[in-house]
Amino acid sequence: MDWIRQPAYRLVELFRSDPSKIVDYVDSVYDRIQRVEPLVKAFITIRSREELLEEAQRIAKNVDSYVLPGILVAVKDNISTRGIRTTCASRMLENYVPPYDATVIERLKRAGALILGKTNMDEFAMGSTTETSAFFPTKNPWDLSRVPGGSSGGSAAALAAGEATLALGSDTGGSIRNPAAFTATYGLKPTYGLVSRFGLIAYASSLDQIGPMARCVEDLALLLQVIAGFDPRDATSLPVAVPNYLEELNRLWHEEPRLRIAVLRSLVEVSEEGVRKVFEDALNKLCSRHECEDVEVPYRDQIVAAYYIVAMAEASSNLARYDGVRYGLKTSFEGRSWIDVYTEVRTKGFGYEVRKRIALGAFVLSAGYRDAYYLKALRFRRLLKEYFDGLYKRFDIVVSPTMPILPPRLGELVSDPLRMYMADINTVIANLIGCPAISIPIGFYNGLPVGLQAMSKPLNEVTLLYLGKELQESLGYANLVSEVIR
Ligand code: GLN
């Protein structure tokens, strides 16, 4: 049995008919990790085989009471896990072991899933390549000389390398969708407020969402089902009923509704040639079944600037807590001034990218600049939302490439920060306006994966999954595990 490539929804069926298989599955995935992890480096922390097998045996006794019995889930290292180190890929939290579980982790455990380990990421989720991690960069399983994207690069790489069946990421400006696109996996950023942020270590709270990552669209639906829903511990959590995503997806799949699709044409045009080619081919498929129309991207030159102003402003405030007293590195106070201690903790604890963003964030919030930058960005955010509200009255789905570039080589993008920030233009829109967005693998160019991004009006995740299913079935990019590494 090829346990490595099986989607979760099929594993669950198998385990229900023969629970003893859970142990075989856990063993095979663990063997695979031991083989490929030294090359990929997707994880910061991996739990021991013994611990996992023990849990697997306990779950196997009672498979019918769980939604995801025994399924191995890789969790981004900014999501709090009780008793398991949670570092945010930062020296600041290198030895932090949370005393509590994030809501999404509680829900995974209740569903019988096994928390496999904690995945590498950009430090505090600030970046697009997983290279700002304070520990090591993660490699793209499709080409080890390239990055897997970021900031949830470890989660995406673990999936593409066959080291996990499901994964959780977080997405503030594309951190789920970008690595999904770069690794030929599926990723969904839910509507703001659909998934609880309780226990997610904050980057920019008005933009952050936790979301599912997987190797097929059905698994995305299954994992979203488990983590979505109201949580009184998150003040921005939406008190809405969560649909049965898999059932709804199957219903749509049989009804075959025709969708009205808007194409963000100028975002296609500014994309790299390889991305454009693969995207146009996928779009042709879609447009033969659905109604497609090109639309303008308004204020194209302001989108990235507005995102980074808001994100950095909120980051500077959220990260103020790491002062060495309440949170963060511990150091001696003996005979030293407060400013000395504070400076030491924050210089040693934070990497360059994080310090830069805190400084810029504090600047745009400071007296005299607040109106010119921060408040203006907020007004812009409002305008952008109004424009898309209008679009969502006329269209069911808005598409573009997920990333305008192919996965870059290690070192290539981090050394060119402006280019790195600009590459977020397609993904940050959904965070600024709070709508859901999915990245779907649509092909390869010179062996490098390309993703299509689809956005919809808030709480319409089902339509995104339906589009994902349609592309998955017509193009066949499901359950892919890279053969580059063995
Ligand atoms: N690349 C974007 C940033 O650095 C998005 C990161 C994210 O979504 N966490 O802010």
Coordinates of C-alpha atoms and ligand atoms in Angstrom, one line a residue:
M1 CA 0.0 0.0 0.0
D2 CA 1.3 3.4 -0.9
W3 CA 0.5 5.2 2.3
I4 CA 2.5 8.3 1.4
R5 CA 0.2 9.5 -1.5
Q6 CA -3.2 8.5 -0.1
P7 CA -5.5 11.5 0.4
A8 CA -6.9 11.8 4.0
Y9 CA -10.5 11.2 2.9
R10 CA -9.5 7.7 1.5
L11 CA -7.3 6.9 4.5
V12 CA -10.2 7.6 6.8
E13 CA -12.4 5.0 4.8
L14 CA -9.6 2.5 5.0
F15 CA -9.0 2.9 8.7
R16 CA -12.7 2.6 9.4
S17 CA -12.8 -0.8 7.8
D18 CA -9.4 -1.9 9.2
P19 CA -8.2 0.3 12.2
S20 CA -5.0 -1.7 12.5
K21 CA -3.8 -0.1 9.3
I22 CA -3.3 3.3 11.1
V23 CA -0.1 1.9 12.6
D24 CA 1.3 0.8 9.2
Y25 CA 0.5 4.2 7.8
V26 CA 2.2 6.1 10.6
D27 CA 5.2 3.9 10.3
S28 CA 5.5 4.4 6.5
V29 CA 5.2 8.2 6.7
Y30 CA 7.8 8.2 9.5
D31 CA 10.2 6.2 7.3
R32 CA 9.6 8.6 4.5
I33 CA 10.4 11.6 6.8
Q34 CA 13.6 10.0 7.9
R35 CA 14.6 9.5 4.3
V36 CA 13.7 12.9 2.8
E37 CA 13.7 15.4 5.7
P38 CA 17.5 15.9 5.6
L39 CA 17.2 17.2 2.1
V40 CA 13.9 19.2 2.4
K41 CA 14.1 20.4 6.0
A42 CA 10.4 21.1 6.3
F43 CA 10.2 20.7 10.1
I44 CA 11.6 22.6 13.1
T45 CA 10.2 19.9 15.5
I46 CA 9.2 16.4 14.7
R47 CA 7.5 14.3 17.4
S48 CA 9.0 10.9 18.2
R49 CA 7.8 7.7 16.4
E50 CA 7.0 6.1 19.7
E51 CA 4.7 8.9 20.8
L52 CA 2.9 8.9 17.5
L53 CA 2.5 5.2 17.4
E54 CA 1.1 5.2 21.0
E55 CA -1.5 7.8 20.0
A56 CA -2.2 5.9 16.8
Q57 CA -3.0 2.8 18.8
R58 CA -5.3 4.6 21.1
I59 CA -7.2 6.2 18.2
A60 CA -7.4 2.8 16.4
K61 CA -9.5 1.4 19.3
N62 CA -12.2 3.9 18.5
V63 CA -12.0 5.0 14.8
D64 CA -15.8 5.5 14.4
S65 CA -15.9 8.4 16.9
Y66 CA -13.4 10.5 14.9
V67 CA -13.5 12.6 11.7
L68 CA -9.8 12.3 11.0
P69 CA -8.7 9.1 12.8
G70 CA -4.9 8.8 12.8
I71 CA -4.3 11.3 10.0
L72 CA -0.9 12.9 10.3
V73 CA -1.0 16.7 10.2
A74 CA 2.0 19.0 10.0
V75 CA 1.4 22.3 11.9
K76 CA 3.1 25.6 11.2
D77 CA 5.3 26.7 14.1
N78 CA 3.3 29.8 14.9
I79 CA 0.3 27.8 16.0
S80 CA 0.4 27.0 19.8
T81 CA 0.6 23.3 20.7
R82 CA 0.5 22.4 24.4
G83 CA 3.7 20.7 25.4
I84 CA 5.3 21.0 21.9
R85 CA 7.8 23.8 21.3
T86 CA 6.4 26.7 19.3
T87 CA 9.1 28.9 18.0
C88 CA 7.7 31.1 15.2
A89 CA 11.1 30.3 13.6
S90 CA 12.5 32.9 15.9
R91 CA 15.4 33.0 18.4
M92 CA 12.9 35.0 20.5
L93 CA 10.8 32.0 21.1
E94 CA 13.4 29.3 20.6
N95 CA 12.6 27.6 23.9
Y96 CA 8.9 28.5 24.2
V97 CA 6.6 25.5 25.1
P98 CA 3.0 26.7 25.2
P99 CA 0.9 25.7 28.2
Y100 CA -2.2 25.5 26.0
D101 CA -3.5 24.5 22.6
A102 CA -4.7 26.8 19.9
T103 CA -8.4 26.3 19.1
V104 CA -7.5 24.7 15.8
I105 CA -5.3 22.2 17.6
E106 CA -8.0 21.3 20.1
R107 CA -10.3 20.7 17.2
L108 CA -7.8 18.5 15.4
K109 CA -7.2 16.4 18.5
R110 CA -10.9 16.1 19.0
A111 CA -11.1 14.8 15.4
G112 CA -8.5 12.1 16.1
A113 CA -5.8 13.7 14.0
L114 CA -2.1 13.2 15.0
I115 CA 0.0 16.3 15.4
L116 CA 3.1 15.2 13.5
G117 CA 5.3 18.1 14.2
K118 CA 5.9 21.8 13.7
T119 CA 6.9 23.2 10.4
N120 CA 9.5 25.8 9.4
M121 CA 8.4 29.3 8.3
D122 CA 9.6 32.8 7.8
E123 CA 10.3 34.4 11.2
F124 CA 7.0 35.5 12.7
A125 CA 5.5 34.7 9.2
M126 CA 7.3 37.7 7.7
G127 CA 8.5 36.7 4.3
S128 CA 7.6 34.8 1.1
T129 CA 10.3 32.2 0.9
T130 CA 10.9 30.6 4.4
E131 CA 14.4 32.0 4.3
T132 CA 13.9 34.5 7.1
S133 CA 13.6 31.5 9.5
A134 CA 16.2 32.0 12.2
F135 CA 17.1 28.3 12.0
F136 CA 17.5 27.2 8.3
P137 CA 15.8 27.6 5.0
T138 CA 13.4 24.9 3.7
K139 CA 14.0 23.5 0.2
N140 CA 11.4 23.1 -2.6
P141 CA 10.8 19.3 -3.0
W142 CA 10.4 19.9 -6.8
D143 CA 13.8 21.5 -7.1
L144 CA 16.1 21.5 -4.1
S145 CA 17.9 24.6 -5.3
R146 CA 14.7 26.6 -5.0
V147 CA 12.5 27.9 -2.2
P148 CA 9.2 26.4 -1.3
G149 CA 7.6 29.8 -0.9
G150 CA 6.5 31.2 2.4
S151 CA 5.8 31.9 4.9
S152 CA 4.1 28.5 5.4
G153 CA 6.9 26.9 3.3
G154 CA 7.6 24.1 5.7
S155 CA 3.9 23.0 5.7
A156 CA 3.8 23.0 1.9
A157 CA 7.1 21.3 1.5
A158 CA 6.1 18.6 3.9
L159 CA 3.1 17.8 1.8
A160 CA 4.9 17.9 -1.6
A161 CA 7.7 15.7 -0.2
G162 CA 5.2 13.1 1.2
E163 CA 6.1 13.8 4.8
A164 CA 2.6 14.6 5.9
T165 CA -1.0 14.0 4.7
L166 CA -2.5 17.3 5.8
A167 CA -1.0 20.6 7.0
L168 CA -2.0 23.9 8.7
G169 CA -0.6 27.2 7.6
S170 CA -1.4 30.8 8.4
D171 CA -2.0 33.5 5.8
T172 CA -1.6 37.3 6.4
G173 CA -0.8 38.3 2.9
G174 CA -0.5 35.0 1.0
S175 CA 1.5 32.7 3.3
I176 CA -0.7 29.7 2.6
R177 CA -1.4 30.3 -1.1
N178 CA 2.2 31.3 -2.1
P179 CA 3.8 28.1 -0.9
A180 CA 0.9 26.1 -2.2
A181 CA 1.5 27.5 -5.7
F182 CA 5.3 26.9 -5.5
T183 CA 4.9 23.3 -4.4
A184 CA 1.9 22.0 -6.5
T185 CA -0.3 21.7 -3.4
Y186 CA -3.7 23.1 -2.5
G187 CA -4.1 25.9 0.0
L188 CA -7.1 27.9 1.2
K189 CA -7.2 31.2 3.1
P190 CA -10.6 31.2 4.7
T191 CA -12.9 34.2 5.1
Y192 CA -11.6 36.4 7.9
G193 CA -13.2 35.2 11.1
L194 CA -14.2 31.7 9.9
V195 CA -11.3 30.0 11.7
S196 CA -10.4 30.9 15.2
R197 CA -7.1 32.8 15.7
F198 CA -7.0 31.8 19.4
G199 CA -3.5 30.4 19.9
L200 CA -2.1 31.7 16.6
I201 CA 1.0 33.9 17.4
A202 CA 0.0 37.2 15.9
Y203 CA 1.7 38.9 13.0
A204 CA -1.0 41.4 11.8
S205 CA -4.3 40.6 13.6
S206 CA -6.7 42.2 11.1
L207 CA -5.2 40.2 8.3
D208 CA -4.1 36.8 9.9
Q209 CA -6.1 33.6 9.2
I210 CA -5.2 30.0 9.8
G211 CA -6.1 27.7 6.9
P212 CA -5.9 24.2 5.5
M213 CA -3.2 22.9 3.1
A214 CA -3.4 19.5 1.3
R215 CA -2.6 17.5 -1.8
C216 CA -6.2 17.5 -3.1
V217 CA -9.3 19.6 -2.9
E218 CA -11.4 17.0 -1.0
D219 CA -8.8 17.0 1.8
L220 CA -8.9 20.8 1.9
A221 CA -12.6 20.6 2.4
L222 CA -12.3 17.9 5.1
L223 CA -9.6 19.9 7.1
L224 CA -11.5 23.1 6.8
Q225 CA -14.6 21.4 8.2
V226 CA -12.6 20.4 11.3
I227 CA -11.0 23.8 12.0
A228 CA -13.8 26.2 11.0
G229 CA -16.5 27.6 13.3
F230 CA -17.3 30.1 16.0
D231 CA -15.0 30.4 19.0
P232 CA -15.8 32.7 21.9
R233 CA -12.1 33.1 22.6
D234 CA -11.5 35.0 19.4
A235 CA -13.3 38.3 19.4
T236 CA -13.3 38.5 15.6
S237 CA -14.7 35.0 15.2
L238 CA -17.9 34.9 13.1
P239 CA -21.0 33.4 14.7
V240 CA -22.1 31.5 11.6
A241 CA -23.1 28.0 10.9
V242 CA -20.4 26.0 9.1
P243 CA -21.7 24.0 6.1
N244 CA -20.6 20.5 5.4
Y245 CA -17.9 21.4 2.9
L246 CA -17.4 17.9 1.4
E247 CA -21.1 17.3 1.0
E248 CA -21.7 20.7 -0.5
L249 CA -18.7 20.2 -2.8
N250 CA -20.1 16.9 -4.0
R251 CA -23.6 18.5 -4.5
L252 CA -22.1 21.3 -6.7
W253 CA -20.0 18.8 -8.5
H254 CA -23.1 16.9 -9.6
E255 CA -25.2 20.0 -10.3
E256 CA -22.4 21.5 -12.4
P257 CA -23.4 25.1 -12.1
R258 CA -22.0 27.6 -14.6
L259 CA -19.9 30.2 -12.9
R260 CA -19.4 33.9 -13.8
I261 CA -15.6 34.3 -13.6
A262 CA -13.7 37.6 -13.6
V263 CA -10.1 37.5 -14.8
L264 CA -7.8 40.1 -13.2
R265 CA -6.1 40.7 -16.6
S266 CA -3.4 43.1 -15.7
L267 CA -2.2 40.8 -13.0
V268 CA -1.8 38.1 -15.6
E269 CA 0.1 40.5 -17.9
V270 CA 2.7 41.4 -15.2
S271 CA 3.4 37.8 -14.5
E272 CA 6.5 35.9 -15.7
E273 CA 6.2 34.2 -19.1
G274 CA 6.1 30.7 -17.7
V275 CA 3.4 31.6 -15.2
R276 CA 1.4 33.3 -17.9
K277 CA 1.5 30.4 -20.3
V278 CA 0.4 27.8 -17.8
F279 CA -2.3 30.1 -16.5
E280 CA -3.7 30.8 -19.9
D281 CA -4.0 27.1 -20.6
A282 CA -5.9 26.5 -17.4
L283 CA -8.1 29.5 -18.1
N284 CA -9.0 28.2 -21.5
K285 CA -10.3 25.1 -19.9
L286 CA -12.4 27.1 -17.5
C287 CA -13.7 29.5 -20.1
S288 CA -15.0 26.6 -22.2
R289 CA -17.4 25.7 -19.4
H290 CA -18.0 29.0 -17.7
E291 CA -18.6 32.6 -18.5
C292 CA -15.3 34.5 -18.3
E293 CA -14.7 38.3 -18.5
D294 CA -11.6 40.4 -18.1
V295 CA -11.8 43.1 -15.4
E296 CA -9.6 45.9 -14.3
V297 CA -7.5 45.7 -11.1
P298 CA -8.0 49.1 -9.6
Y299 CA -5.2 51.1 -7.9
R300 CA -2.7 48.4 -8.9
D301 CA 0.3 50.5 -7.8
Q302 CA -1.1 51.1 -4.3
I303 CA -2.1 47.6 -3.2
V304 CA 1.2 46.3 -2.0
A305 CA 2.1 49.6 -0.3
A306 CA -1.2 49.6 1.6
Y307 CA -0.8 46.0 2.6
Y308 CA 2.7 46.5 4.0
I309 CA 1.8 49.7 5.9
V310 CA -1.1 47.9 7.6
A311 CA 0.9 44.7 8.2
M312 CA 4.0 46.4 9.6
A313 CA 1.9 48.8 11.8
E314 CA 0.1 45.9 13.4
A315 CA 3.3 43.9 13.7
S316 CA 5.1 46.7 15.5
S317 CA 2.3 46.7 18.0
N318 CA 1.8 42.9 18.3
L319 CA 5.6 42.3 18.7
A320 CA 6.0 44.9 21.5
R321 CA 5.3 42.2 24.0
Y322 CA 8.6 40.5 23.4
D323 CA 10.5 42.5 25.9
G324 CA 12.3 39.8 27.9
V325 CA 10.1 40.4 30.9
R326 CA 6.8 39.0 30.0
Y327 CA 7.7 37.2 26.7
G328 CA 10.8 36.4 24.8
L329 CA 14.5 35.8 25.6
K330 CA 15.5 35.9 29.2
T331 CA 18.6 37.8 30.3
S332 CA 20.1 39.2 33.4
F333 CA 18.9 42.5 34.8
E334 CA 21.7 42.8 37.4
G335 CA 22.9 46.4 37.6
R336 CA 21.6 47.2 34.0
S337 CA 19.3 49.9 32.8
W338 CA 16.0 48.9 31.3
I339 CA 17.0 50.2 27.9
D340 CA 20.1 48.1 27.9
V341 CA 18.2 44.9 28.6
Y342 CA 15.4 45.7 26.2
T343 CA 17.9 46.5 23.4
E344 CA 19.8 43.3 24.0
V345 CA 16.7 41.1 24.0
R346 CA 15.2 42.6 20.9
T347 CA 18.5 42.6 19.0
K348 CA 19.4 39.1 19.8
G349 CA 15.9 37.7 19.6
F350 CA 14.7 39.2 16.3
G351 CA 16.2 38.7 12.9
Y352 CA 16.8 41.6 10.4
E353 CA 13.5 41.3 8.5
V354 CA 11.5 41.4 11.7
R355 CA 13.4 44.4 13.2
K356 CA 13.0 46.3 9.9
R357 CA 9.3 45.8 9.9
I358 CA 8.9 46.8 13.6
A359 CA 10.8 50.0 12.9
L360 CA 8.8 50.8 9.7
G361 CA 5.6 49.9 11.5
A362 CA 6.4 52.2 14.4
F363 CA 7.3 54.9 11.9
V364 CA 4.0 54.8 10.0
L365 CA 2.1 55.0 13.3
S366 CA 4.1 57.9 14.8
A367 CA 2.9 61.4 15.3
G368 CA 3.0 63.4 12.1
Y369 CA 3.1 60.3 9.8
R370 CA 0.1 58.4 11.0
D371 CA -2.3 60.4 8.8
A372 CA -0.1 60.3 5.8
Y373 CA 0.6 56.6 5.9
Y374 CA -1.5 54.5 8.3
L375 CA -4.8 56.2 8.0
K376 CA -4.4 56.6 4.3
A377 CA -3.8 52.9 4.0
L378 CA -6.9 52.2 6.0
R379 CA -9.0 54.4 3.7
F380 CA -7.5 52.6 0.7
R381 CA -8.4 49.3 2.2
R382 CA -12.0 50.5 2.4
L383 CA -12.0 51.6 -1.2
L384 CA -10.5 48.3 -2.4
K385 CA -13.2 46.4 -0.5
E386 CA -15.9 48.5 -2.0
Y387 CA -14.6 47.7 -5.5
F388 CA -14.5 44.0 -4.9
D389 CA -18.0 44.1 -3.2
G390 CA -19.1 45.4 -6.6
L391 CA -17.3 42.7 -8.5
Y392 CA -18.8 40.0 -6.3
K393 CA -22.3 41.2 -7.3
R394 CA -21.5 40.5 -10.9
F395 CA -19.2 37.5 -10.6
D396 CA -19.0 34.3 -8.5
I397 CA -15.2 34.0 -8.8
V398 CA -12.2 36.3 -9.4
V399 CA -9.1 34.6 -10.8
S400 CA -5.4 35.4 -11.4
P401 CA -2.1 33.5 -11.1
T402 CA -1.4 32.9 -7.4
M403 CA 2.1 34.2 -7.8
P404 CA 3.4 36.3 -10.6
I405 CA 6.8 34.5 -10.5
L406 CA 8.0 30.9 -10.6
P407 CA 9.7 29.5 -7.4
P408 CA 12.9 31.5 -7.2
R409 CA 16.3 30.1 -6.3
L410 CA 17.4 30.2 -2.7
G411 CA 18.8 33.6 -1.9
E412 CA 17.4 35.2 -5.1
L413 CA 14.3 36.9 -3.6
V414 CA 15.3 37.7 0.0
S415 CA 18.2 39.7 -1.4
D416 CA 15.8 41.9 -3.4
P417 CA 13.2 43.0 -0.8
L418 CA 11.2 45.3 -3.1
R419 CA 10.8 42.5 -5.7
M420 CA 9.9 40.1 -2.9
Y421 CA 7.2 42.5 -1.5
M422 CA 5.9 43.2 -5.0
A423 CA 5.4 39.5 -5.7
D424 CA 2.6 39.5 -3.1
I425 CA 0.4 41.8 -5.2
N426 CA -2.1 39.0 -6.2
T427 CA -2.4 37.5 -2.8
V428 CA -2.6 40.4 -0.4
I429 CA -6.0 41.6 -1.8
A430 CA -7.9 38.8 -0.1
N431 CA -6.4 39.7 3.3
L432 CA -7.0 43.4 2.9
I433 CA -10.7 42.8 2.1
G434 CA -11.3 39.7 4.3
C435 CA -12.6 37.4 1.5
P436 CA -11.6 33.8 1.0
A437 CA -9.0 32.7 -1.6
I438 CA -7.7 29.3 -2.8
S439 CA -4.6 28.3 -4.7
I440 CA -4.9 25.4 -7.1
P441 CA -2.1 23.6 -8.9
I442 CA -2.5 24.0 -12.6
G443 CA 0.7 22.8 -14.1
F444 CA 4.5 23.0 -14.4
Y445 CA 6.8 25.2 -16.4
N446 CA 10.3 23.8 -16.8
G447 CA 9.5 21.5 -14.0
L448 CA 8.4 24.3 -11.7
P449 CA 4.9 24.4 -10.3
V450 CA 2.3 27.1 -11.1
G451 CA -0.8 27.9 -9.1
L452 CA -4.1 29.6 -10.0
Q453 CA -5.7 31.8 -7.3
A454 CA -9.5 32.1 -7.1
M455 CA -11.3 34.5 -4.7
S456 CA -15.0 34.8 -3.9
K457 CA -17.3 36.8 -1.7
P458 CA -17.0 36.2 2.0
L459 CA -18.2 32.8 3.3
N460 CA -18.4 31.3 -0.1
E461 CA -15.5 28.8 0.4
V462 CA -17.7 26.1 -1.2
T463 CA -17.6 27.8 -4.6
L464 CA -13.8 28.0 -4.4
L465 CA -13.6 24.3 -3.6
Y466 CA -15.9 23.5 -6.5
L467 CA -13.6 25.4 -8.9
G468 CA -10.7 23.6 -7.4
K469 CA -12.3 20.3 -8.0
E470 CA -13.1 21.1 -11.6
L471 CA -9.5 22.1 -12.3
Q472 CA -8.2 19.1 -10.3
E473 CA -10.3 16.7 -12.4
S474 CA -9.6 18.3 -15.7
L475 CA -5.9 18.8 -15.2
G476 CA -5.1 15.9 -13.0
Y477 CA -2.9 17.5 -10.5
A478 CA -4.1 15.6 -7.4
N479 CA -2.1 13.8 -4.7
L480 CA 1.2 14.8 -6.2
V481 CA 4.4 13.9 -4.3
S482 CA 7.7 15.0 -5.8
E483 CA 9.7 12.2 -7.3
V484 CA 12.8 14.5 -7.3
I485 CA 13.6 13.1 -3.9
R486 CA 13.2 9.5 -2.9
Ligands
GLN1 N1 4.8 37.8 2.2 C1 3.9 38.5 3.0 C2 4.6 39.2 4.1 O1 5.7 39.1 4.3 C3 2.8 37.6 3.5 C4 3.2 36.9 4.7 C5 2.1 36.1 5.4 O2 1.1 35.9 4.8 N2 2.3 35.7 6.6 O3 4.0 40.0 4.9

